PDB file of C-alpha atoms in Angstrom:
ATOM      1  CA  MET A   1       0.000   0.000   0.000  1.00 72.00           C
ATOM      2  CA  VAL A   2       2.875   2.361   0.794  1.00 75.00           C
ATOM      3  CA  ARG A   3       4.423   1.637  -2.593  1.00 81.00           C
ATOM      4  CA  GLN A   4       1.107   2.364  -4.327  1.00 83.00           C
ATOM      5  CA  ALA A   5       0.712   5.615  -2.388  1.00 79.00           C
ATOM      6  CA  LYS A   6       4.207   6.699  -3.390  1.00 78.00           C
ATOM      7  CA  GLN A   7       3.517   5.860  -7.048  1.00 80.00           C
ATOM      8  CA  LEU A   8       0.297   7.890  -6.998  1.00 79.00           C
ATOM      9  CA  ALA A   9       2.110  10.829  -5.401  1.00 75.00           C
ATOM     10  CA  GLN A  10       4.819  10.701  -8.063  1.00 71.00           C
ATOM     11  CA  GLU A  11       2.047  10.932 -10.665  1.00 75.00           C
ATOM     12  CA  GLY A  12       0.877  14.205  -9.137  1.00 71.00           C
ATOM     13  CA  LYS A  13      -2.001  12.752  -7.107  1.00 79.00           C
ATOM     14  CA  THR A  14      -2.601  13.077  -3.371  1.00 80.00           C
ATOM     15  CA  PRO A  15      -3.240   9.664  -1.721  1.00 84.00           C
ATOM     16  CA  LEU A  16      -5.780   9.559   1.120  1.00 87.00           C
ATOM     17  CA  LEU A  17      -5.652   6.557   3.475  1.00 87.00           C
ATOM     18  CA  PHE A  18      -8.682   5.454   5.494  1.00 89.00           C
ATOM     19  CA  ALA A  19      -8.411   3.362   8.652  1.00 89.00           C
ATOM     20  CA  ALA A  20     -10.563   2.180  11.568  1.00 89.00           C
ATOM     21  CA  ASP A  21      -9.548   0.385  14.737  1.00 85.00           C
ATOM     22  CA  GLU A  22      -5.918   0.571  13.645  1.00 82.00           C
ATOM     23  CA  ARG A  23      -6.779  -1.343  10.481  1.00 86.00           C
ATOM     24  CA  LEU A  24      -6.268   0.075   7.000  1.00 85.00           C
ATOM     25  CA  LEU A  25      -9.542   0.086   5.069  1.00 86.00           C
ATOM     26  CA  GLY A  26      -8.510   1.514   1.748  1.00 88.00           C
ATOM     27  CA  MET A  27      -7.023   4.353  -0.221  1.00 88.00           C
ATOM     28  CA  ILE A  28      -8.239   6.858  -2.780  1.00 88.00           C
ATOM     29  CA  ALA A  29      -6.284   9.504  -4.682  1.00 85.00           C
ATOM     30  CA  VAL A  30      -7.338  13.017  -5.645  1.00 82.00           C
ATOM     31  CA  ALA A  31      -5.613  15.377  -8.049  1.00 75.00           C
ATOM     32  CA  ASP A  32      -5.867  18.949  -9.262  1.00 72.00           C
ATOM     33  CA  VAL A  33      -5.777  19.334 -13.015  1.00 75.00           C
ATOM     34  CA  ILE A  34      -3.285  21.898 -14.304  1.00 81.00           C
ATOM     35  CA  ARG A  35      -4.950  24.559 -16.402  1.00 82.00           C
ATOM     36  CA  GLU A  36      -4.015  24.362 -20.059  1.00 83.00           C
ATOM     37  CA  ASP A  37      -2.500  27.855 -20.126  1.00 85.00           C
ATOM     38  CA  SER A  38      -0.418  27.486 -16.948  1.00 88.00           C
ATOM     39  CA  PRO A  39       2.759  25.901 -18.462  1.00 91.00           C
ATOM     40  CA  GLU A  40       2.829  28.530 -21.206  1.00 92.00           C
ATOM     41  CA  ALA A  41       2.254  31.320 -18.670  1.00 91.00           C
ATOM     42  CA  ILE A  42       5.185  30.062 -16.582  1.00 92.00           C
ATOM     43  CA  ARG A  43       7.410  29.940 -19.668  1.00 92.00           C
ATOM     44  CA  GLN A  44       6.498  33.556 -20.395  1.00 92.00           C
ATOM     45  CA  LEU A  45       7.388  34.609 -16.853  1.00 92.00           C
ATOM     46  CA  GLN A  46      10.729  32.823 -17.108  1.00 91.00           C
ATOM     47  CA  LYS A  47      11.411  34.558 -20.424  1.00 90.00           C
ATOM     48  CA  MET A  48      10.937  37.850 -18.573  1.00 90.00           C
ATOM     49  CA  GLY A  49      13.743  36.822 -16.241  1.00 89.00           C
ATOM     50  CA  ILE A  50      11.433  35.880 -13.360  1.00 91.00           C
ATOM     51  CA  GLN A  51      12.197  32.854 -11.188  1.00 91.00           C
ATOM     52  CA  VAL A  52       8.991  30.881 -10.558  1.00 92.00           C
ATOM     53  CA  VAL A  53       8.643  29.078  -7.210  1.00 92.00           C
ATOM     54  CA  MET A  54       5.626  26.909  -6.366  1.00 92.00           C
ATOM     55  CA  LEU A  55       4.490  26.953  -2.716  1.00 91.00           C
ATOM     56  CA  THR A  56       2.035  24.248  -1.687  1.00 88.00           C
ATOM     57  CA  GLY A  57       0.807  22.356   1.331  1.00 85.00           C
ATOM     58  CA  ASP A  58       0.746  19.075  -0.619  1.00 81.00           C
ATOM     59  CA  ASN A  59       3.299  16.366   0.049  1.00 78.00           C
ATOM     60  CA  GLU A  60       6.653  16.696  -1.682  1.00 81.00           C
ATOM     61  CA  TRP A  61       6.216  13.836  -4.169  1.00 79.00           C
ATOM     62  CA  THR A  62       2.921  15.207  -5.475  1.00 80.00           C
ATOM     63  CA  ALA A  63       4.230  18.765  -5.533  1.00 84.00           C
ATOM     64  CA  ARG A  64       7.349  17.839  -7.506  1.00 85.00           C
ATOM     65  CA  ALA A  65       5.276  15.930 -10.048  1.00 84.00           C
ATOM     66  CA  ILE A  66       2.959  18.908 -10.571  1.00 85.00           C
ATOM     67  CA  GLY A  67       5.919  21.282 -10.618  1.00 87.00           C
ATOM     68  CA  ALA A  68       7.589  19.239 -13.335  1.00 87.00           C
ATOM     69  CA  GLN A  69       4.427  19.354 -15.450  1.00 86.00           C
ATOM     70  CA  ALA A  70       4.105  23.108 -14.995  1.00 88.00           C
ATOM     71  CA  GLY A  71       7.818  23.776 -15.558  1.00 90.00           C
ATOM     72  CA  VAL A  72       8.520  25.832 -12.416  1.00 91.00           C
ATOM     73  CA  ASP A  73      12.084  26.567 -11.260  1.00 90.00           C
ATOM     74  CA  GLU A  74      11.652  25.446  -7.647  1.00 89.00           C
ATOM     75  CA  VAL A  75       9.100  23.563  -5.560  1.00 89.00           C
ATOM     76  CA  VAL A  76       8.543  24.130  -1.827  1.00 89.00           C
ATOM     77  CA  ALA A  77       6.087  21.541  -0.499  1.00 87.00           C
ATOM     78  CA  GLY A  78       4.350  20.735   2.768  1.00 85.00           C
ATOM     79  CA  VAL A  79       4.194  24.348   3.956  1.00 87.00           C
ATOM     80  CA  LEU A  80       1.574  25.854   6.273  1.00 86.00           C
ATOM     81  CA  PRO A  81       0.258  29.433   5.790  1.00 85.00           C
ATOM     82  CA  ALA A  82       2.814  30.906   8.205  1.00 82.00           C
ATOM     83  CA  GLU A  83       5.583  28.919   6.542  1.00 86.00           C
ATOM     84  CA  LYS A  84       4.626  30.325   3.134  1.00 89.00           C
ATOM     85  CA  GLU A  85       5.205  33.768   4.597  1.00 88.00           C
ATOM     86  CA  GLN A  86       8.625  32.621   5.847  1.00 85.00           C
ATOM     87  CA  VAL A  87       9.555  31.378   2.367  1.00 88.00           C
ATOM     88  CA  ILE A  88       8.581  34.750   0.864  1.00 90.00           C
ATOM     89  CA  ARG A  89      10.683  36.445   3.544  1.00 86.00           C
ATOM     90  CA  ARG A  90      13.663  34.247   2.581  1.00 84.00           C
ATOM     91  CA  LEU A  91      13.220  34.886  -1.150  1.00 86.00           C
ATOM     92  CA  ALA A  92      12.987  38.625  -0.501  1.00 85.00           C
ATOM     93  CA  ARG A  93      16.642  38.549   0.544  1.00 80.00           C
ATOM     94  CA  GLN A  94      17.484  37.647  -3.059  1.00 80.00           C
ATOM     95  CA  GLY A  95      15.392  40.342  -4.757  1.00 83.00           C
ATOM     96  CA  CYS A  96      11.885  41.668  -5.300  1.00 89.00           C
ATOM     97  CA  THR A  97       9.072  39.163  -4.815  1.00 91.00           C
ATOM     98  CA  ALA A  98       5.536  38.739  -6.131  1.00 92.00           C
ATOM     99  CA  MET A  99       3.084  36.212  -4.692  1.00 94.00           C
ATOM    100  CA  VAL A 100       0.125  34.852  -6.656  1.00 93.00           C
ATOM    101  CA  GLY A 101      -2.624  33.149  -4.646  1.00 90.00           C
ATOM    102  CA  ASP A 102      -6.355  32.712  -4.300  1.00 87.00           C
ATOM    103  CA  GLY A 103      -6.990  31.138  -0.884  1.00 86.00           C
ATOM    104  CA  ILE A 104      -7.135  32.063   2.775  1.00 88.00           C
ATOM    105  CA  ASN A 105      -3.878  30.163   3.322  1.00 88.00           C
ATOM    106  CA  ASP A 106      -2.136  32.492   0.861  1.00 90.00           C
ATOM    107  CA  ALA A 107      -3.071  35.722   2.650  1.00 90.00           C
ATOM    108  CA  PRO A 108       0.033  35.984   4.917  1.00 90.00           C
ATOM    109  CA  ALA A 109       2.357  35.425   1.950  1.00 91.00           C
ATOM    110  CA  LEU A 110       0.404  37.889  -0.216  1.00 92.00           C
ATOM    111  CA  THR A 111       0.882  40.521   2.473  1.00 91.00           C
ATOM    112  CA  ARG A 112       4.588  39.778   2.940  1.00 90.00           C
ATOM    113  CA  ALA A 113       5.503  39.888  -0.776  1.00 91.00           C
ATOM    114  CA  ASP A 114       6.527  43.148  -2.417  1.00 92.00           C
ATOM    115  CA  THR A 115       3.556  42.684  -4.748  1.00 92.00           C
ATOM    116  CA  GLY A 116       0.617  40.462  -3.866  1.00 93.00           C
ATOM    117  CA  ILE A 117      -1.495  39.263  -6.798  1.00 93.00           C
ATOM    118  CA  ALA A 118      -4.867  37.637  -6.114  1.00 91.00           C
ATOM    119  CA  ILE A 119      -6.916  35.596  -8.572  1.00 87.00           C
ATOM    120  CA  GLY A 120     -10.332  37.149  -9.127  1.00 79.00           C
ATOM    121  CA  ALA A 121     -12.168  33.887  -8.429  1.00 77.00           C
ATOM    122  CA  GLY A 122     -10.373  33.480  -5.085  1.00 77.00           C
ATOM    123  CA  THR A 123     -11.486  34.218  -1.558  1.00 83.00           C
ATOM    124  CA  ASP A 124     -12.297  37.692  -0.248  1.00 86.00           C
ATOM    125  CA  VAL A 125      -9.475  37.416   2.290  1.00 88.00           C
ATOM    126  CA  ALA A 126      -6.922  36.845  -0.481  1.00 88.00           C
ATOM    127  CA  MET A 127      -8.227  39.774  -2.501  1.00 88.00           C
ATOM    128  CA  ASP A 128      -8.132  42.081   0.528  1.00 89.00           C
ATOM    129  CA  ALA A 129      -4.528  41.060   1.260  1.00 89.00           C
ATOM    130  CA  ALA A 130      -3.315  41.513  -2.317  1.00 90.00           C
ATOM    131  CA  ASP A 131      -2.099  44.662  -4.066  1.00 92.00           C
ATOM    132  CA  VAL A 132      -3.402  43.556  -7.477  1.00 91.00           C
ATOM    133  CA  VAL A 133      -6.566  41.564  -8.222  1.00 91.00           C
ATOM    134  CA  LEU A 134      -6.882  39.807 -11.585  1.00 90.00           C
ATOM    135  CA  MET A 135     -10.407  39.753 -12.947  1.00 86.00           C
ATOM    136  CA  ASN A 136     -10.037  36.340 -14.579  1.00 81.00           C
ATOM    137  CA  SER A 137      -8.761  33.012 -13.221  1.00 79.00           C
ATOM    138  CA  ARG A 138      -5.943  32.626 -15.747  1.00 85.00           C
ATOM    139  CA  LEU A 139      -2.298  32.510 -14.769  1.00 87.00           C
ATOM    140  CA  SER A 140      -1.441  34.096 -18.118  1.00 89.00           C
ATOM    141  CA  ASP A 141      -2.958  37.328 -16.790  1.00 91.00           C
ATOM    142  CA  VAL A 142      -0.039  37.564 -14.363  1.00 92.00           C
ATOM    143  CA  ALA A 143       2.386  37.894 -17.273  1.00 92.00           C
ATOM    144  CA  ALA A 144      -0.017  40.336 -18.930  1.00 92.00           C
ATOM    145  CA  ALA A 145      -0.137  42.493 -15.780  1.00 92.00           C
ATOM    146  CA  ILE A 146       3.668  42.591 -15.651  1.00 92.00           C
ATOM    147  CA  ARG A 147       3.868  43.620 -19.314  1.00 92.00           C
ATOM    148  CA  LEU A 148       1.346  46.407 -18.712  1.00 92.00           C
ATOM    149  CA  SER A 149       3.178  47.656 -15.619  1.00 92.00           C
ATOM    150  CA  ARG A 150       6.526  47.707 -17.434  1.00 92.00           C
ATOM    151  CA  ALA A 151       5.041  49.513 -20.413  1.00 92.00           C
ATOM    152  CA  THR A 152       3.372  52.068 -18.137  1.00 94.00           C
ATOM    153  CA  LEU A 153       6.619  52.772 -16.288  1.00 93.00           C
ATOM    154  CA  ARG A 154       8.494  53.116 -19.594  1.00 93.00           C
ATOM    155  CA  ASN A 155       5.815  55.512 -20.846  1.00 94.00           C
ATOM    156  CA  ILE A 156       6.148  57.644 -17.715  1.00 94.00           C
ATOM    157  CA  HIS A 157       9.918  57.856 -18.187  1.00 93.00           C
ATOM    158  CA  GLU A 158       9.439  58.914 -21.827  1.00 92.00           C
ATOM    159  CA  ASN A 159       6.955  61.633 -20.888  1.00 92.00           C
ATOM    160  CA  LEU A 160       9.217  62.970 -18.146  1.00 91.00           C
ATOM    161  CA  PHE A 161      12.197  63.055 -20.510  1.00 90.00           C
ATOM    162  CA  TRP A 162      10.448  64.923 -23.307  1.00 85.00           C
ATOM    163  CA  THR A 163       8.723  67.307 -20.872  1.00 85.00           C
ATOM    164  CA  PHE A 164      12.011  68.328 -19.255  1.00 86.00           C
ATOM    165  CA  ILE A 165      13.838  68.670 -22.587  1.00 85.00           C
ATOM    166  CA  TYR A 166      10.959  70.725 -24.012  1.00 82.00           C
ATOM    167  CA  ASN A 167      10.905  73.122 -21.074  1.00 82.00           C
ATOM    168  CA  VAL A 168      14.695  73.394 -20.798  1.00 84.00           C
ATOM    169  CA  LEU A 169      14.851  74.576 -24.426  1.00 79.00           C
ATOM    170  CA  LEU A 170      11.758  76.761 -24.711  1.00 79.00           C
ATOM    171  CA  ILE A 171      11.457  78.471 -21.313  1.00 80.00           C
ATOM    172  CA  PRO A 172      14.762  80.357 -21.769  1.00 79.00           C
ATOM    173  CA  LEU A 173      13.669  81.235 -25.303  1.00 77.00           C
ATOM    174  CA  ALA A 174      10.344  82.607 -24.038  1.00 77.00           C
ATOM    175  CA  ALA A 175      12.185  84.570 -21.333  1.00 77.00           C
ATOM    176  CA  GLY A 176      14.387  86.257 -23.943  1.00 74.00           C
ATOM    177  CA  ALA A 177      17.639  84.585 -22.948  1.00 73.00           C
ATOM    178  CA  PHE A 178      18.647  84.194 -26.610  1.00 71.00           C
ATOM    179  CA  VAL A 179      17.456  87.585 -27.831  1.00 71.00           C
ATOM    180  CA  PHE A 180      20.977  88.781 -28.699  1.00 71.00           C
ATOM    181  CA  LEU A 181      21.806  85.543 -30.491  1.00 71.00           C
ATOM    182  CA  MET A 182      18.662  85.682 -32.628  1.00 65.00           C
ATOM    183  CA  GLY A 183      18.891  89.251 -33.914  1.00 67.00           C
ATOM    184  CA  GLY A 184      16.508  90.734 -31.373  1.00 67.00           C
ATOM    185  CA  TRP A 185      13.682  88.245 -32.046  1.00 69.00           C
ATOM    186  CA  VAL A 186      11.324  87.781 -29.089  1.00 72.00           C
ATOM    187  CA  MET A 187       8.734  84.993 -28.823  1.00 75.00           C
ATOM    188  CA  ASN A 188       5.167  86.144 -29.199  1.00 78.00           C
ATOM    189  CA  PRO A 189       3.069  85.217 -26.082  1.00 78.00           C
ATOM    190  CA  MET A 190       0.561  83.500 -28.345  1.00 82.00           C
ATOM    191  CA  LEU A 191       3.305  81.265 -29.731  1.00 80.00           C
ATOM    192  CA  GLY A 192       4.388  80.467 -26.171  1.00 76.00           C
ATOM    193  CA  ALA A 193       0.818  79.478 -25.242  1.00 81.00           C
ATOM    194  CA  ALA A 194       0.544  77.323 -28.357  1.00 84.00           C
ATOM    195  CA  ALA A 195       3.882  75.658 -27.586  1.00 80.00           C
ATOM    196  CA  MET A 196       2.743  74.864 -24.041  1.00 80.00           C
ATOM    197  CA  SER A 197      -0.466  73.340 -25.346  1.00 84.00           C
ATOM    198  CA  LEU A 198       1.542  71.308 -27.867  1.00 84.00           C
ATOM    199  CA  SER A 199       3.675  69.947 -25.023  1.00 83.00           C
ATOM    200  CA  SER A 200       0.613  68.726 -23.123  1.00 86.00           C
ATOM    201  CA  PHE A 201      -0.832  67.293 -26.325  1.00 89.00           C
ATOM    202  CA  CYS A 202       2.316  65.270 -27.030  1.00 88.00           C
ATOM    203  CA  VAL A 203       2.410  63.868 -23.477  1.00 88.00           C
ATOM    204  CA  CYS A 204      -1.247  62.813 -23.636  1.00 91.00           C
ATOM    205  CA  MET A 205      -0.870  61.199 -27.059  1.00 92.00           C
ATOM    206  CA  ASN A 206       2.177  59.260 -25.918  1.00 91.00           C
ATOM    207  CA  ALA A 207       0.276  57.988 -22.880  1.00 91.00           C
ATOM    208  CA  LEU A 208      -2.673  56.944 -25.034  1.00 92.00           C
ATOM    209  CA  ARG A 209      -0.369  54.634 -27.012  1.00 91.00           C
ATOM    210  CA  LEU A 210      -0.851  52.152 -24.159  1.00 91.00           C
ATOM    211  CA  ASN A 211      -4.377  51.536 -25.463  1.00 91.00           C
ATOM    212  CA  ARG A 212      -2.875  49.915 -28.555  1.00 90.00           C
ATOM    213  CA  MET A 213      -0.708  47.527 -26.550  1.00 90.00           C
ATOM    214  CA  ASP A 214      -1.518  43.816 -26.666  1.00 90.00           C
ATOM    215  CA  VAL A 215      -0.740  42.730 -23.102  1.00 88.00           C
ATOM    216  CA  HIS A 216      -1.024  39.046 -24.031  1.00 87.00           C
ATOM    217  CA  ASP A 217       1.621  39.220 -26.774  1.00 87.00           C
ATOM    218  CA  PRO A 218       4.927  37.744 -25.505  1.00 86.00           C
ATOM    219  CA  ALA A 219       6.873  38.633 -28.649  1.00 83.00           C
ATOM    220  CA  LYS A 220       8.776  41.533 -27.029  1.00 80.00           C
ATOM    221  CA  ASP A 221       9.335  39.976 -23.620  1.00 82.00           C
ATOM    222  CA  ARG A 222      12.819  40.335 -22.189  1.00 79.00           C
ATOM    223  CA  PRO A 223      14.400  40.227 -18.726  1.00 78.00           C
ATOM    224  CA  ALA A 224      13.881  43.441 -16.775  1.00 67.00           C
ATOM    225  CA  GLY A 225      16.861  45.721 -16.578  1.00 56.00           C
ATOM    226  CA  LYS A 226      19.963  46.073 -18.675  1.00 46.00           C
ATOM    227  CA  SER A 227      22.841  43.707 -18.092  1.00 39.00           C
ATOM    228  CA  MET A 228      25.664  45.807 -16.663  1.00 36.00           C
ATOM    229  CA  GLY A 229      28.208  43.081 -16.159  1.00 38.00           C
ATOM    230  CA  LYS A 230      28.843  40.082 -14.009  1.00 40.00           C
ATOM    231  CA  LYS A 231      29.452  39.623 -10.331  1.00 41.00           C
ATOM    232  CA  GLU A 232      31.039  36.792  -8.471  1.00 42.00           C
ATOM    233  CA  GLU A 233      29.621  35.431  -5.226  1.00 46.00           C
ATOM    234  CA  ARG A 234      31.455  33.016  -3.000  1.00 52.00           C
ATOM    235  CA  ILE A 235      29.364  29.973  -2.134  1.00 59.00           C
ATOM    236  CA  MET A 236      29.665  28.882   1.504  1.00 78.00           C
ATOM    237  CA  LYS A 237      28.348  25.508   2.613  1.00 84.00           C
ATOM    238  CA  LYS A 238      28.090  23.457   5.796  1.00 88.00           C
ATOM    239  CA  THR A 239      27.122  19.815   6.121  1.00 90.00           C
ATOM    240  CA  ILE A 240      25.062  18.726   9.126  1.00 91.00           C
ATOM    241  CA  ASN A 241      25.230  15.020  10.014  1.00 92.00           C
ATOM    242  CA  MET A 242      22.153  13.753  11.830  1.00 91.00           C
ATOM    243  CA  GLU A 243      20.045  10.732  12.591  1.00 91.00           C
ATOM    244  CA  GLY A 244      16.352  10.086  13.076  1.00 90.00           C
ATOM    245  CA  MET A 245      14.988  10.911   9.606  1.00 90.00           C
ATOM    246  CA  MET A 246      12.691   8.131   8.384  1.00 87.00           C
ATOM    247  CA  CYS A 247      10.623   9.551   5.515  1.00 86.00           C
ATOM    248  CA  ALA A 248      10.170  12.390   3.041  1.00 83.00           C
ATOM    249  CA  HIS A 249       8.149  14.320   5.610  1.00 85.00           C
ATOM    250  CA  CYS A 250      11.176  14.296   7.931  1.00 88.00           C
ATOM    251  CA  GLU A 251      13.328  15.694   5.120  1.00 88.00           C
ATOM    252  CA  ALA A 252      10.807  18.452   4.447  1.00 86.00           C
ATOM    253  CA  THR A 253      10.614  19.319   8.155  1.00 90.00           C
ATOM    254  CA  VAL A 254      14.387  19.716   8.459  1.00 91.00           C
ATOM    255  CA  LYS A 255      14.594  21.644   5.189  1.00 89.00           C
ATOM    256  CA  LYS A 256      11.959  24.183   6.286  1.00 89.00           C
ATOM    257  CA  ALA A 257      13.556  24.602   9.717  1.00 90.00           C
ATOM    258  CA  LEU A 258      16.973  25.349   8.234  1.00 91.00           C
ATOM    259  CA  GLU A 259      15.797  27.603   5.418  1.00 87.00           C
ATOM    260  CA  ALA A 260      13.866  29.717   7.936  1.00 88.00           C
ATOM    261  CA  LEU A 261      17.178  30.795   9.510  1.00 89.00           C
ATOM    262  CA  ASP A 262      18.708  34.125   8.585  1.00 85.00           C
ATOM    263  CA  GLY A 263      21.747  33.593   6.398  1.00 82.00           C
ATOM    264  CA  VAL A 264      20.644  30.224   5.002  1.00 85.00           C
ATOM    265  CA  THR A 265      19.880  30.349   1.289  1.00 81.00           C
ATOM    266  CA  THR A 266      18.997  26.719   0.592  1.00 83.00           C
ATOM    267  CA  ALA A 267      19.151  23.349   2.365  1.00 87.00           C
ATOM    268  CA  GLU A 268      19.453  19.976   0.628  1.00 87.00           C
ATOM    269  CA  VAL A 269      18.364  17.204   3.015  1.00 90.00           C
ATOM    270  CA  SER A 270      18.811  13.452   2.453  1.00 89.00           C
ATOM    271  CA  ARG A 271      17.530  10.784   4.832  1.00 88.00           C
ATOM    272  CA  GLU A 272      19.567   8.120   3.019  1.00 86.00           C
ATOM    273  CA  SER A 273      22.882   9.788   3.834  1.00 88.00           C
ATOM    274  CA  GLY A 274      21.635  11.383   7.030  1.00 90.00           C
ATOM    275  CA  THR A 275      22.887  14.816   6.035  1.00 91.00           C
ATOM    276  CA  ALA A 276      21.685  18.329   5.390  1.00 91.00           C
ATOM    277  CA  VAL A 277      23.869  20.514   3.176  1.00 89.00           C
ATOM    278  CA  VAL A 278      23.097  24.189   3.727  1.00 90.00           C
ATOM    279  CA  GLU A 279      24.192  26.978   1.418  1.00 85.00           C
ATOM    280  CA  LEU A 280      24.927  30.195   3.287  1.00 83.00           C
ATOM    281  CA  ALA A 281      24.621  33.792   2.173  1.00 77.00           C
ATOM    282  CA  ALA A 282      26.249  34.896   5.445  1.00 77.00           C
ATOM    283  CA  PRO A 283      28.114  33.113   8.252  1.00 81.00           C
ATOM    284  CA  VAL A 284      25.843  31.064  10.550  1.00 84.00           C
ATOM    285  CA  ASP A 285      27.068  29.534  13.803  1.00 86.00           C
ATOM    286  CA  ASP A 286      27.108  25.733  14.064  1.00 88.00           C
ATOM    287  CA  GLY A 287      25.097  25.923  17.272  1.00 89.00           C
ATOM    288  CA  VAL A 288      22.290  27.811  15.544  1.00 90.00           C
ATOM    289  CA  LEU A 289      22.079  25.176  12.821  1.00 91.00           C
ATOM    290  CA  SER A 290      22.134  22.322  15.343  1.00 91.00           C
ATOM    291  CA  LYS A 291      19.453  23.918  17.506  1.00 92.00           C
ATOM    292  CA  ALA A 292      17.101  24.354  14.522  1.00 92.00           C
ATOM    293  CA  VAL A 293      17.389  20.620  13.731  1.00 92.00           C
ATOM    294  CA  GLU A 294      17.180  19.379  17.316  1.00 92.00           C
ATOM    295  CA  GLU A 295      14.041  21.417  17.945  1.00 92.00           C
ATOM    296  CA  LYS A 296      12.394  19.146  15.372  1.00 91.00           C
ATOM    297  CA  ASP A 297      13.369  16.079  17.480  1.00 90.00           C
ATOM    298  CA  PHE A 298      16.309  14.943  15.338  1.00 92.00           C
ATOM    299  CA  THR A 299      19.771  14.206  16.698  1.00 91.00           C
ATOM    300  CA  VAL A 300      22.734  16.168  15.335  1.00 91.00           C
ATOM    301  CA  LEU A 301      25.941  14.145  15.211  1.00 91.00           C
ATOM    302  CA  GLY A 302      28.126  16.984  14.055  1.00 89.00           C
ATOM    303  CA  VAL A 303      28.563  19.920  11.690  1.00 88.00           C
ATOM    304  CA  GLU A 304      31.419  19.926   9.214  1.00 84.00           C
ATOM    305  CA  GLN A 305      33.521  23.013   8.855  1.00 70.00           C
ATOM    306  CA  GLU A 306      32.560  25.715   6.406  1.00 60.00           C
ATOM    307  CA  THR A 307      33.843  25.055   2.901  1.00 50.00           C
ATOM    308  CA  THR A 308      34.131  27.118  -0.229  1.00 50.00           C
ATOM    309  CA  GLU A 309      32.689  25.475  -3.315  1.00 45.00           C
ATOM    310  CA  GLY A 310      33.946  28.073  -5.755  1.00 43.00           C
ATOM    311  CA  PHE A 311      32.440  31.142  -7.326  1.00 39.00           C
ATOM    312  CA  ARG A 312      28.963  31.575  -8.722  1.00 40.00           C
ATOM    313  CA  THR A 313      28.731  34.054 -11.572  1.00 36.00           C
ATOM    314  CA  GLY A 314      25.515  35.730 -12.586  1.00 35.00           C
ATOM    315  CA  GLN A 315      24.091  38.696 -14.423  1.00 34.00           C
ATOM    316  CA  TRP A 316      23.248  41.832 -12.536  1.00 31.00           C
ATOM    317  CA  GLY A 317      21.802  45.118 -13.594  1.00 31.00           C
ATOM    318  CA  THR A 318      19.308  47.857 -12.969  1.00 29.00           C
ATOM    319  CA  GLU A 319      15.883  48.733 -14.305  1.00 33.00           C
TER     320      GLU A 319
END
């Protein structure tokens, strides 16, 4: 029965076991069907340079199967509402975050994220906690909202640029600053009024170009910001040797406990080898790591010294 449950979980289904008087009666499996547009929507987000992380309360086997079908970059499974908020807090140390959710359980994470996005068909609590509410229940609207926001910001920058250039050139001319350079010519007040009206007209027409934008067209998608170069980041790791882990749930428990610590970027936990390899963004004391594991009722046998794995190189830039 355990083997069948594991097989169902690996297929993306959640097995439910029923028992009475300490006797197993049977098992059924339930599964959520991925929406047809979800894999394509995730590909569009990744093309924009966005890392997609799936947070779910389902067991890890089921979550990884669904994550593989959807094509997400990372899967965090078996998390409670408060733990979702902790994951968002951890990801925020790496950059700006956006959380997409539709349930009551998503509300803490929606509030914690830099931008909370609620699905229109979701609960009222989720919509109240979010900064943006999508009218439809399509994940592709998330990519569309990002395109619209980027285009709006670009349009604002264009309008500010042309407004300042326009005024820098024409205000001195209207004030007579160039009268000696132009043979005594002085701008007629009516021409100045017409020029000011033309400036406002150009700004409004440029803003109205957004009405012609197809927010669902991914043809011009690109990562946000201009690549300015590369930076190197030293990867620090520690290996925690422990005993007491018996199942995938134990692995997930240790992983969540370690990744909730400040300075811990990721934790790779294996019950077969009895180890947890943590990647550190900042130095973390061995005692802090051991305490986090022992609080979950596992025994720490030792923590290996900090090692340097090399250098990780990545793009960096600015919007």
